[in-house]
Each structure stands twice: as C-alpha cells, then as structure tokens.
Short mmCIF file of C-alpha atoms in Angstrom, two decimals:
data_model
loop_
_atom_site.label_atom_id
_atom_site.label_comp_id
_atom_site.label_asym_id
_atom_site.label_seq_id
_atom_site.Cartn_x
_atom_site.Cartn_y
_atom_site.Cartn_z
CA UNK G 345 0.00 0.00 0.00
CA UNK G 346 0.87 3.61 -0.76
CA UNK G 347 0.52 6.60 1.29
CA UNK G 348 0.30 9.56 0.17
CA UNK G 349 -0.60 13.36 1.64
CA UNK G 350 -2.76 15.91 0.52
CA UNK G 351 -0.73 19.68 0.13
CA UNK G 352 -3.79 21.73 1.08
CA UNK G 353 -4.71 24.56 3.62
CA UNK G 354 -6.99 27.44 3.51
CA UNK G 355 -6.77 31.04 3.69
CA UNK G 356 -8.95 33.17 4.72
CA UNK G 357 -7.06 36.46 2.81
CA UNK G 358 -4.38 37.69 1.72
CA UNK G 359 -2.21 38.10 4.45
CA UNK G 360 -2.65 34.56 5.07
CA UNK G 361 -1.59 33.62 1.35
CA UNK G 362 2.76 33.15 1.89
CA UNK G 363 2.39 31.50 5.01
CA UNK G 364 -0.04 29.11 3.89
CA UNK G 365 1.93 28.49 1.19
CA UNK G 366 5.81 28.04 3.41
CA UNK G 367 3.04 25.79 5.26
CA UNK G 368 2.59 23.45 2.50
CA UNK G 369 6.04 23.54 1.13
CA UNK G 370 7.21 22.59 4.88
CA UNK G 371 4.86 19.40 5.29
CA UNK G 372 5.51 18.21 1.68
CA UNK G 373 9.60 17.99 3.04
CA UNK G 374 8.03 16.64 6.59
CA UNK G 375 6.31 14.15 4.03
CA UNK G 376 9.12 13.07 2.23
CA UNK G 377 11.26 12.68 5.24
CA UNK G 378 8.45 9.96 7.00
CA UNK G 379 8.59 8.08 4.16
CA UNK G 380 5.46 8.71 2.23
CA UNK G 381 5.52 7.82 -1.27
CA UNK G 382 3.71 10.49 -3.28
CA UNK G 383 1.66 14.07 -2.66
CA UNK G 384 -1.28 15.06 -4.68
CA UNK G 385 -1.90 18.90 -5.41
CA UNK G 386 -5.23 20.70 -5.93
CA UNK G 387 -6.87 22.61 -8.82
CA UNK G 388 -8.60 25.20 -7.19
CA UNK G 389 -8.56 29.17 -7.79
CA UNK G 390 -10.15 32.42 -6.01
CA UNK G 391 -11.59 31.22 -3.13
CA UNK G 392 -8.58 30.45 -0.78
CA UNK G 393 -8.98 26.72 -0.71
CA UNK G 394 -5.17 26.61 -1.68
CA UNK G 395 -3.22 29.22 -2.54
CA UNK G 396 -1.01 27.13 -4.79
CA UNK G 397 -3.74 25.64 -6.50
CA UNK G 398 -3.97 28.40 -9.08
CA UNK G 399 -1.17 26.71 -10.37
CA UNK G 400 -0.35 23.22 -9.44
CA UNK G 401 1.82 22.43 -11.84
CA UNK G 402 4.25 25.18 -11.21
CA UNK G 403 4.27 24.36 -6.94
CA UNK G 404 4.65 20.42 -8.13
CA UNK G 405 7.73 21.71 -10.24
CA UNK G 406 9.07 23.48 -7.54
CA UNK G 407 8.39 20.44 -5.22
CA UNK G 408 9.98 17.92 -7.50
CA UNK G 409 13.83 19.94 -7.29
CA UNK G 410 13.86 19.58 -3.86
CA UNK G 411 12.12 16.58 -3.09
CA UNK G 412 12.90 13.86 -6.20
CA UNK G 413 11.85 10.72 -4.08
CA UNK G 414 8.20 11.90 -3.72
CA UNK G 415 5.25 10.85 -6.83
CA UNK G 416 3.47 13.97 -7.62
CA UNK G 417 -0.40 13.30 -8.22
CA UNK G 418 -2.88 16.14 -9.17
CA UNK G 419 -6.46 15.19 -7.63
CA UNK G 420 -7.40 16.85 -9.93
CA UNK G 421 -6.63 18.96 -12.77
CA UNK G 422 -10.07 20.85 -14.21
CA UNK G 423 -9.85 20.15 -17.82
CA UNK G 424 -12.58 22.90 -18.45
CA UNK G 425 -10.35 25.32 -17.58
CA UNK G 426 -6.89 24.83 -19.35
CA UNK G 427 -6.51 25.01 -23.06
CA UNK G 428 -5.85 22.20 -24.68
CA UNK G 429 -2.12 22.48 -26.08
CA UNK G 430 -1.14 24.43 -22.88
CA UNK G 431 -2.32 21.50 -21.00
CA UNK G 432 -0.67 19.33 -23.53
CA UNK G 433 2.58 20.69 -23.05
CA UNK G 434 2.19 21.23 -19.33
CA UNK G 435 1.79 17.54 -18.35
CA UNK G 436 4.55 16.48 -20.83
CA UNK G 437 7.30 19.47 -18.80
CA UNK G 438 5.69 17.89 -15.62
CA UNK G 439 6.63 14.46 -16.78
CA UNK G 440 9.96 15.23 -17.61
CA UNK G 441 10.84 16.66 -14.24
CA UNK G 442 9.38 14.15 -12.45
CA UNK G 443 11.11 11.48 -14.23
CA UNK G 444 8.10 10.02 -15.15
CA UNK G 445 6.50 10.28 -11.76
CA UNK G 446 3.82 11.99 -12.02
CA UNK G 447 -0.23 11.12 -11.57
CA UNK G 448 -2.84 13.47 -13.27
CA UNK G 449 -6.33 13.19 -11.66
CA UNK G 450 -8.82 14.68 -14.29
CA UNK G 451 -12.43 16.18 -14.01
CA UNK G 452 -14.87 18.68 -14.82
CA UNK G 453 -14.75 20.58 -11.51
CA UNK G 454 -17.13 21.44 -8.80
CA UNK G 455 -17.80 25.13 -8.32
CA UNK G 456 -19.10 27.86 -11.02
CA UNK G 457 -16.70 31.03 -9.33
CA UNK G 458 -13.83 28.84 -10.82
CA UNK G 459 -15.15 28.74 -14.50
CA UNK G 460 -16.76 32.21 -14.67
CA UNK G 461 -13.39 33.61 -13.60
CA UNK G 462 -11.54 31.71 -16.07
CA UNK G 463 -14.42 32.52 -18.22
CA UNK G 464 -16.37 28.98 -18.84
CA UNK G 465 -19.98 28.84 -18.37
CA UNK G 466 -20.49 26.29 -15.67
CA UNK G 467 -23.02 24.72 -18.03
CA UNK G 468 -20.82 23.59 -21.13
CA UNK G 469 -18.17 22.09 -18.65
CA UNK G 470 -19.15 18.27 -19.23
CA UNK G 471 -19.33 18.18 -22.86
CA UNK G 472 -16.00 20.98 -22.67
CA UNK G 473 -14.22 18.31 -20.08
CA UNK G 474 -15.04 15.31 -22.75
CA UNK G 475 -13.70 17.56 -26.04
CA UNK G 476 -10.28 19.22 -24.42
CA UNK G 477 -9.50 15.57 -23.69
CA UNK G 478 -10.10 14.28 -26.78
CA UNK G 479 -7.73 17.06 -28.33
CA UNK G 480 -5.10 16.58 -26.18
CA UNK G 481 -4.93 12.78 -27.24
CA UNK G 482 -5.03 13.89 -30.72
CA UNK G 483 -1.88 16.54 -29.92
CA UNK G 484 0.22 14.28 -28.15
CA UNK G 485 -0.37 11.08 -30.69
CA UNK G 486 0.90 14.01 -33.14
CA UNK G 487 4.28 13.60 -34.92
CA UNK G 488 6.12 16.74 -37.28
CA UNK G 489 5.39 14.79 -40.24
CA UNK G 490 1.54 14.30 -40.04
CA UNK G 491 -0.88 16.59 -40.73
CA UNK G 492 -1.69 19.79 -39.12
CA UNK G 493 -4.16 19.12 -35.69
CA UNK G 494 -6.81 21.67 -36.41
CA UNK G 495 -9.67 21.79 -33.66
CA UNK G 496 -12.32 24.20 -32.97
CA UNK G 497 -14.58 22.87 -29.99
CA UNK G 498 -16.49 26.51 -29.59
CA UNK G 499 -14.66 27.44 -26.28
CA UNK G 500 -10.74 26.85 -27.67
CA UNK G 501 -9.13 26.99 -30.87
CA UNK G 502 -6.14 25.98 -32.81
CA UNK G 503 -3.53 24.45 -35.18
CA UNK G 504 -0.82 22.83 -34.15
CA UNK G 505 1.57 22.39 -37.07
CA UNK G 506 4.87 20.90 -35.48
CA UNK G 507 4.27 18.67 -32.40
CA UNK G 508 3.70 19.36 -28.46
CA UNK G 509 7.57 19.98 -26.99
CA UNK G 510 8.54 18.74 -25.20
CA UNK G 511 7.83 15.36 -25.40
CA UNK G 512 6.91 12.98 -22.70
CA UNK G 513 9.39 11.35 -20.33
CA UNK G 514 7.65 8.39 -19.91
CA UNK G 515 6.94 5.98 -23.13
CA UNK G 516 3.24 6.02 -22.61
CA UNK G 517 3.08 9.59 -22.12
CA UNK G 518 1.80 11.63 -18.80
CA UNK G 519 -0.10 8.89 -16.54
CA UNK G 520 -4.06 10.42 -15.94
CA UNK G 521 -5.90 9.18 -13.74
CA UNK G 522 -10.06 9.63 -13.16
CA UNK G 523 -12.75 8.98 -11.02
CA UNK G 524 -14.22 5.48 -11.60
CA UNK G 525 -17.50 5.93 -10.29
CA UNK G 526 -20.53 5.42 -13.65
CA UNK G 527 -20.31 2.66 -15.64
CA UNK G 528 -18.92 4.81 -18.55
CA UNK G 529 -16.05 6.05 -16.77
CA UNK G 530 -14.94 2.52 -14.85
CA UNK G 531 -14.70 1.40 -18.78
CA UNK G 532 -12.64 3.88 -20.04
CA UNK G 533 -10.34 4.31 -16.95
CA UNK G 534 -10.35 0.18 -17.37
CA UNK G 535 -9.51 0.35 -21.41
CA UNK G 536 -7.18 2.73 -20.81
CA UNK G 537 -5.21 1.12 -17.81
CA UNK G 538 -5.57 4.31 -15.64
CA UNK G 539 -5.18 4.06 -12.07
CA UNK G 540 -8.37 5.99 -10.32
CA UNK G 541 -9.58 7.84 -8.13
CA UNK G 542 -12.38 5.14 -5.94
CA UNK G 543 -15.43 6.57 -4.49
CA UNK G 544 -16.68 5.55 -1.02
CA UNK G 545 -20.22 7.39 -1.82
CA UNK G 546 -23.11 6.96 -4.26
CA UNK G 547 -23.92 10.19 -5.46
CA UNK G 548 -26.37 12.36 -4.94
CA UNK G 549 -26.12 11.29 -1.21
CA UNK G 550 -22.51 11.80 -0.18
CA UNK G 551 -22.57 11.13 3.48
CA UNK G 552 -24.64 7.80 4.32
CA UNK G 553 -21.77 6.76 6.74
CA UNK G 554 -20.93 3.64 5.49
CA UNK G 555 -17.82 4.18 3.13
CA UNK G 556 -16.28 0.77 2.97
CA UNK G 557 -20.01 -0.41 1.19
CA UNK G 558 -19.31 1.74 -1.56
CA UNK G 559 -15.56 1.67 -1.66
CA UNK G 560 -15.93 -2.29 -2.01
CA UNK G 561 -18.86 -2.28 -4.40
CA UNK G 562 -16.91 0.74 -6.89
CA UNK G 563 -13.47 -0.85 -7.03
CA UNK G 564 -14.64 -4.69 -6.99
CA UNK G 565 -16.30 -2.84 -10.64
CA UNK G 566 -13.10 -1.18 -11.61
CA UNK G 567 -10.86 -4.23 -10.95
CA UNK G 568 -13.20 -6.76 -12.28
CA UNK G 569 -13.15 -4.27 -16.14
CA UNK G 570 -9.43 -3.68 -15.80
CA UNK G 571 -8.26 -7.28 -15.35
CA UNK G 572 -11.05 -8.22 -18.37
CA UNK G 573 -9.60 -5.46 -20.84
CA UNK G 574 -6.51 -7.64 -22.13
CA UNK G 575 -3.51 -5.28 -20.83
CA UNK G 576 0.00 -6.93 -19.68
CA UNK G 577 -0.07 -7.88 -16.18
CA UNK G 578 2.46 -4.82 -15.39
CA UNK G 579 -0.21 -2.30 -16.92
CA UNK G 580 -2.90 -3.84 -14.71
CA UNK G 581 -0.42 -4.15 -11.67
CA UNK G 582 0.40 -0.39 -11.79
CA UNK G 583 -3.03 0.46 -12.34
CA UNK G 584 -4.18 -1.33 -9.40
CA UNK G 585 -0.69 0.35 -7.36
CA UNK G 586 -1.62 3.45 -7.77
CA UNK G 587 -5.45 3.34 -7.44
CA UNK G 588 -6.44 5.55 -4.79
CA UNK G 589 -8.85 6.29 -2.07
CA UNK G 590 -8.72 9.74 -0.60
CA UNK G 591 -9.97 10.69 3.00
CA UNK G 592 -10.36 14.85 3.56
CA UNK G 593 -9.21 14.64 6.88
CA UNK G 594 -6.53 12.02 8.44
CA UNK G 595 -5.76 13.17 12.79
CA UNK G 596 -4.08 10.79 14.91
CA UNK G 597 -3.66 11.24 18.66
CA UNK G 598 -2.37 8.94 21.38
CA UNK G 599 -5.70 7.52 22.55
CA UNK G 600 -9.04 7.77 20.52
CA UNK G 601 -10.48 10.13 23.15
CA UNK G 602 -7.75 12.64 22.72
CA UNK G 603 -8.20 12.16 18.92
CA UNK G 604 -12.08 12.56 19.29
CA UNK G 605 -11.46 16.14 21.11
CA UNK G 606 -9.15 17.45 18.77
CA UNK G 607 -10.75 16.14 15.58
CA UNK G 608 -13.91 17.69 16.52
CA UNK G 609 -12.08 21.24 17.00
CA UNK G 610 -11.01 20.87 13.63
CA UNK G 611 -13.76 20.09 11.99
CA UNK G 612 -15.77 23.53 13.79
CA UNK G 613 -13.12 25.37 11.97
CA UNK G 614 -12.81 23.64 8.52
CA UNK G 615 -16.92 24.33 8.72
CA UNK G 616 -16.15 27.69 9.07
CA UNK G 617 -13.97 27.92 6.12
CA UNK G 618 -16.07 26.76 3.71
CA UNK G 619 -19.40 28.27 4.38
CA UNK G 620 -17.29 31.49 4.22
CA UNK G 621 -16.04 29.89 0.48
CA UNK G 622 -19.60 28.96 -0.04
CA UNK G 623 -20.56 32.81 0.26
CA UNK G 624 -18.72 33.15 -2.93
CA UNK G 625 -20.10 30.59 -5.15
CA UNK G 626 -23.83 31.57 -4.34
CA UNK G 627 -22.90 34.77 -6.29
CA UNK G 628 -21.20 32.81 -8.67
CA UNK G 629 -24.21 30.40 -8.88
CA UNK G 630 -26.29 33.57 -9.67
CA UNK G 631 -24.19 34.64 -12.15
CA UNK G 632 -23.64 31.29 -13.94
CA UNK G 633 -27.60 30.50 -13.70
CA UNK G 634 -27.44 27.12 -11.74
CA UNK G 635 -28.47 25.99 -8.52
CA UNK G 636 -25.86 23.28 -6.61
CA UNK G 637 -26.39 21.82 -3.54
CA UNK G 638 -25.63 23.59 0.30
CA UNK G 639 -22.17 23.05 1.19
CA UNK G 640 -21.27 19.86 3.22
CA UNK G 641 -21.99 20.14 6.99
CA UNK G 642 -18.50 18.64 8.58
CA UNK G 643 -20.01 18.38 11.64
CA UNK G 644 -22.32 15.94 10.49
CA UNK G 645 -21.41 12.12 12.10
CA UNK G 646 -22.14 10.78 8.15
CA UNK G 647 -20.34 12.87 6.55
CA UNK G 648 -17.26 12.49 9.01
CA UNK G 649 -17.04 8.95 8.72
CA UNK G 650 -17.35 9.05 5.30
CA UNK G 651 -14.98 11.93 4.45
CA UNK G 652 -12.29 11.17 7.43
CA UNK G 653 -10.76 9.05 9.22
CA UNK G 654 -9.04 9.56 13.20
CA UNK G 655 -8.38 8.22 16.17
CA UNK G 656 -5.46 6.47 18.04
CA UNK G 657 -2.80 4.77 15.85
CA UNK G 658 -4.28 1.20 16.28
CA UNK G 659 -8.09 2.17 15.54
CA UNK G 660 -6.43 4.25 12.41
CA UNK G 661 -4.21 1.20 10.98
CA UNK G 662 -7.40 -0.67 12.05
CA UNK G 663 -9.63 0.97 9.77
CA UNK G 664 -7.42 1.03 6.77
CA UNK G 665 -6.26 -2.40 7.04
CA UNK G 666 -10.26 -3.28 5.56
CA UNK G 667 -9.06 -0.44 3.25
CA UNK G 668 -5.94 -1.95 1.66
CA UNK G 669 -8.06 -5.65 1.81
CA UNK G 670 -10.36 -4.37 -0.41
CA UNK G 671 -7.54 -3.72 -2.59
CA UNK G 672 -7.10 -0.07 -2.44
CA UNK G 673 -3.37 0.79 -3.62
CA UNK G 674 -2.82 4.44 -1.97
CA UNK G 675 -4.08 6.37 0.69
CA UNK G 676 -4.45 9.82 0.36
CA UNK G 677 -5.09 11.98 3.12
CA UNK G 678 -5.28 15.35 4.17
CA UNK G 679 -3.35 16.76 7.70
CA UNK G 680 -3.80 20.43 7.18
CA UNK G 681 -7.10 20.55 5.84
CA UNK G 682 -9.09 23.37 7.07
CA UNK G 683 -7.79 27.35 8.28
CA UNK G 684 -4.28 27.77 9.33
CA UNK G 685 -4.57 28.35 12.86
CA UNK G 686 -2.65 27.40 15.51
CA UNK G 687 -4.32 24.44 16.48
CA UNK G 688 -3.70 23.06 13.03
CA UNK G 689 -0.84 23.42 12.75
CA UNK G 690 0.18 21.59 15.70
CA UNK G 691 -2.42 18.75 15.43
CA UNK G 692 -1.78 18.44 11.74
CA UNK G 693 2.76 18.18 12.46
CA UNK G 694 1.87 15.51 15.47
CA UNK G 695 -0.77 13.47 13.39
CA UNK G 696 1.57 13.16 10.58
CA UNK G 697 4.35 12.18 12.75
CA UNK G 698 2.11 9.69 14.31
CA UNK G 699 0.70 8.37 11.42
CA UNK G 700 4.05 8.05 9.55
CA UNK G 701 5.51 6.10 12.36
CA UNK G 702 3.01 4.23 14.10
CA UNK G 703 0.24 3.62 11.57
CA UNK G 704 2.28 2.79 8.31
CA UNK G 705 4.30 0.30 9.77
CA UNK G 706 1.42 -1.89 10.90
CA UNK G 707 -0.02 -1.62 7.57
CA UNK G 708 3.52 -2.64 5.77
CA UNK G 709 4.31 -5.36 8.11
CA UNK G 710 0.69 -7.63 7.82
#
C-alpha cells in the first residue's frame, strides 16, 4: 500500500496567502522525510482553498527539485479550464521533471466562481471536459510529419503544425488518472489502464456513513473491467498500485479520546472555512444561472465517517487495514485541511508524525 498526503490549507485572505503556502512547502519535506511515497496537489482558484492551486503544476515543479523521491499526483486537474495544447505541453514538462513520476487526476470541476473567472460557463463544462480531452490525445499522438491538428470545440481553438515539446518522459506519455465511479467512466479508466480515483459514496447522497459499502462495491467494478480489458499484467499491476482512495481529513492522537477532542475542534473550523467559500459561489451560482447543492456540513457524524478518518494509531491502521483488503493501492489523506490556525498546525505536524511512524508500519508489516 501507498501513502500519500494531501498539500492543502486554507486562507482566509491575503495576508494569510505566503504563510499558507511556506506551510505546505514545509509538510511536503516533513512528508518526504516519513517516508510517504507520493503528494497530490489541488486545482482550485479564487476562493482560498489553496493558494497554490492556481497553479499546481508550477508548486509540483518546484516540489519535485527539492524533493525527487516523492510521486506527484494532481487530484485533480479541471480540464474545463486549461486550453488544450497548454495542457498538452504542461503535463509532458511535468513528466519530464518528475522522471516520469507523475499522476494526473482529471475532471470537470465542482464550483461555477472557478469557470466564470476563467471565463467557462459552468453549463458547457461536461461536454467541454469530454472535447479538451479528446484534443489533447489527438496533440500528443501528433508527430512533425503528419498533418496539421486543427480543432475548434467553440470554447478553444487551434492548429498545431509541429508537435507538443517537449515530449513525454515516460513511453506512454503523462499517466491520468479519473474517477471510476458510472459505468462509462470505470470502462474507459479500465480500457485505458488508468489508475483511479475510488469513491466511497453513491452520489447524490454523499454522506450515508458507510464508506467501505461503496468503496468495495466501486473498485470490486473497476478491478473486475481492468483485469477483463486484455492489458499486460504490469499495466494492470500499476493500475491497481496506484489506485487511490482519498480521506479529507486524516488526525491521529495517542488515545481515541484525545483524537475525538481534537478532531472535533477541527472540523468547527474547517466548517467555518467553507461556508465562508460557499458565500462566494452563491454569487457565482447567480451569475452562472445554476443551482448546486448547500455546502457539506463537517459536523455531520455521516459525513465524518465518510470523508475522514481519526483516532489512536491502532483504531487508524485498524480501519485502513479493511481499506488496503479491499484492494485499495494508496491512501491519500489530508493533515492540514481546514484554516491555518494554531491548532492546526500543531495537530496536523503531530498526526503526521504519528501516522508516519506508528500507523504505516502496521499496515507494511501484515
């Protein structure tokens, strides 16, 4: 089993923006050091969920100089909102500096303030999501000699005559990864041997409290296409490596009373962070001319036990022991999720330390 951390924080303005950010670039070293294998960046913009976020990429570069053991995943990149030869060459550069060792989560993204600042309408970003892909495929299968790659898809437009430089480090090209959750997307993620991004909800309802239900039922679905879709065993093998299950919020403590306490505090102030976010994307909402759903209540019991997991180091290895049985490759959690306060920052150092040292090794050594 992987493990692998999430590098986000918020902040609420923007005095808060460059310590946030030494904040992130400090646990992703703390990360490396405890022996995690990879960290996954977000795609987020305006809001202050992450002030690297803007541009993921560029922090992942900066990450990968210092810090060459680490895997670099992006969970995930909004496809919507990057052109399609910029992203093209992005994720190539990214490959190259990485050596290779780099995982791109891909979507359509979650809030309208993001697209109608980027100017997307909210509305087009499915069938947007679908068409960028497709012309990135088309611009990296591209060699000088063929034909020009022409495309039009009403929101970008060009003609690439040469190729996309520079060209991928690894032999398959940039490793993307995506959400295998409808039957359409478990097939493609399976046909294309992509590692994924496993769901332990059924949408619409996204907090039933029982995660390891759906986590079992939505990989048993991925596996069972991936391993009937005719790849060599090493394709499947990585796939399945690298397939990941993500929990917002990871807090260990030394007993699972003290964890309780502590958790709890966090959660009151990761609640506060995003209805202040959510403030935002009601405008944007208005503007954009959809409705979405109210923001998630963390304080709900559901929602926490589907979203997060804590406690004491046994009840934590506990819990994801059923995790990698089910046949989960990599863990991803989050230790600084929420506001930058005080409190988080000392709960989030300790739980990592704690996690890294007393939780992994029970997991490795079963």
């Amino acid at each position: 089993m992987h493990f692998s951390a999430f590098l986000t924080t918020r902040s609420a303005g923007p005095g808060d923006d460059r310590a946030v950010t030494r904040a992130l670039i400090d646990h992703a070293v703390d990360v490396e050091r405890l022996g995690f294998d990879a960290v996954f960046l977000p795609d987020h913009h305006f809001t202050g969920y992450c002030p690297p976020a803007g541009d993921p990429m560029m922090f992942a570069a900066h990450l990968a100089a210092r810090l060459p053991r680490l895997w670099f995943g992006f969970s995930v990149q909004t496809i919507p909102l990057h052109h399609p030869v910029r992203f093209a060459e992005r994720l190539n550069l990214i490959d190259q500096l990485t050596d290779g060792k780099a995982l791109i989560g891909i979507g359509s993204g979650t809030t309208p303030e993001e697209m109608i600042g980027l100017g997307v309408n909210y509305k087009d970003t499915a069938d947007l999501s679908v068409s960028n892909l497709d012309i990135v495929q088309q611009l990296w299968a591209k060699q000088p000699s063929d034909e020009p790659v022409v495309f039009d898809n009403g929101h970008y437009k060009g003609a690439v005559v040469s190729r996309i430089v520079p060209a991928a480090y690894s032999e398959r090209g940039p490793q993307l990864m995506s959400v295998a959750a409808r039957p359409s997307s478990v097939e493609r993620a399976a046909k294309l041997a992509q590692p994924a991004f496993i769901l332990a909800f059924t949408p619409p309802v996204l907090d039933d409290g029982e995660p390891l239900t759906h986590l079992r039922r939505y990989f048993t679905a991925y596996r069972e296409a991936l391993e009937a879709a005719g790849h060599p065993q090493e394709r499947v093998d990585f796939a399945l490596e690298w397939t990941t299950h993500t929990y917002q919020h990871v807090h260990v403590a030394e007993s699972d009373a003290q964890a309780e306490d502590e958790f709890q505090l966090l959660m009151e102030q990761y609640q506060g962070a995003i209805e202040r976010e959510h403030q935002a994307n009601l405008e944007a909402e208005r503007l954009s001319g959809v409705q979405l759903r109210p923001p998630p209540n963390a304080l709900n019991p559901g929602w926490q036990k589907t979203w997060c997991v804590w406690g004491s180091p046994e009840t934590v290895a506990e819990h994801l022991a059923e995790v990698r049985d089910i046949g989960i490759g990599n863990v991803l959690g989050g230790f600084l999720g929420g506001p930058l306060t005080p409190e988080r920052r000392q709960l989030g150092k300790r739980s990592l330390e704690l996690f890294a040292t007393e939780v992994m090794p029970k997991l490795s050594s079963r």
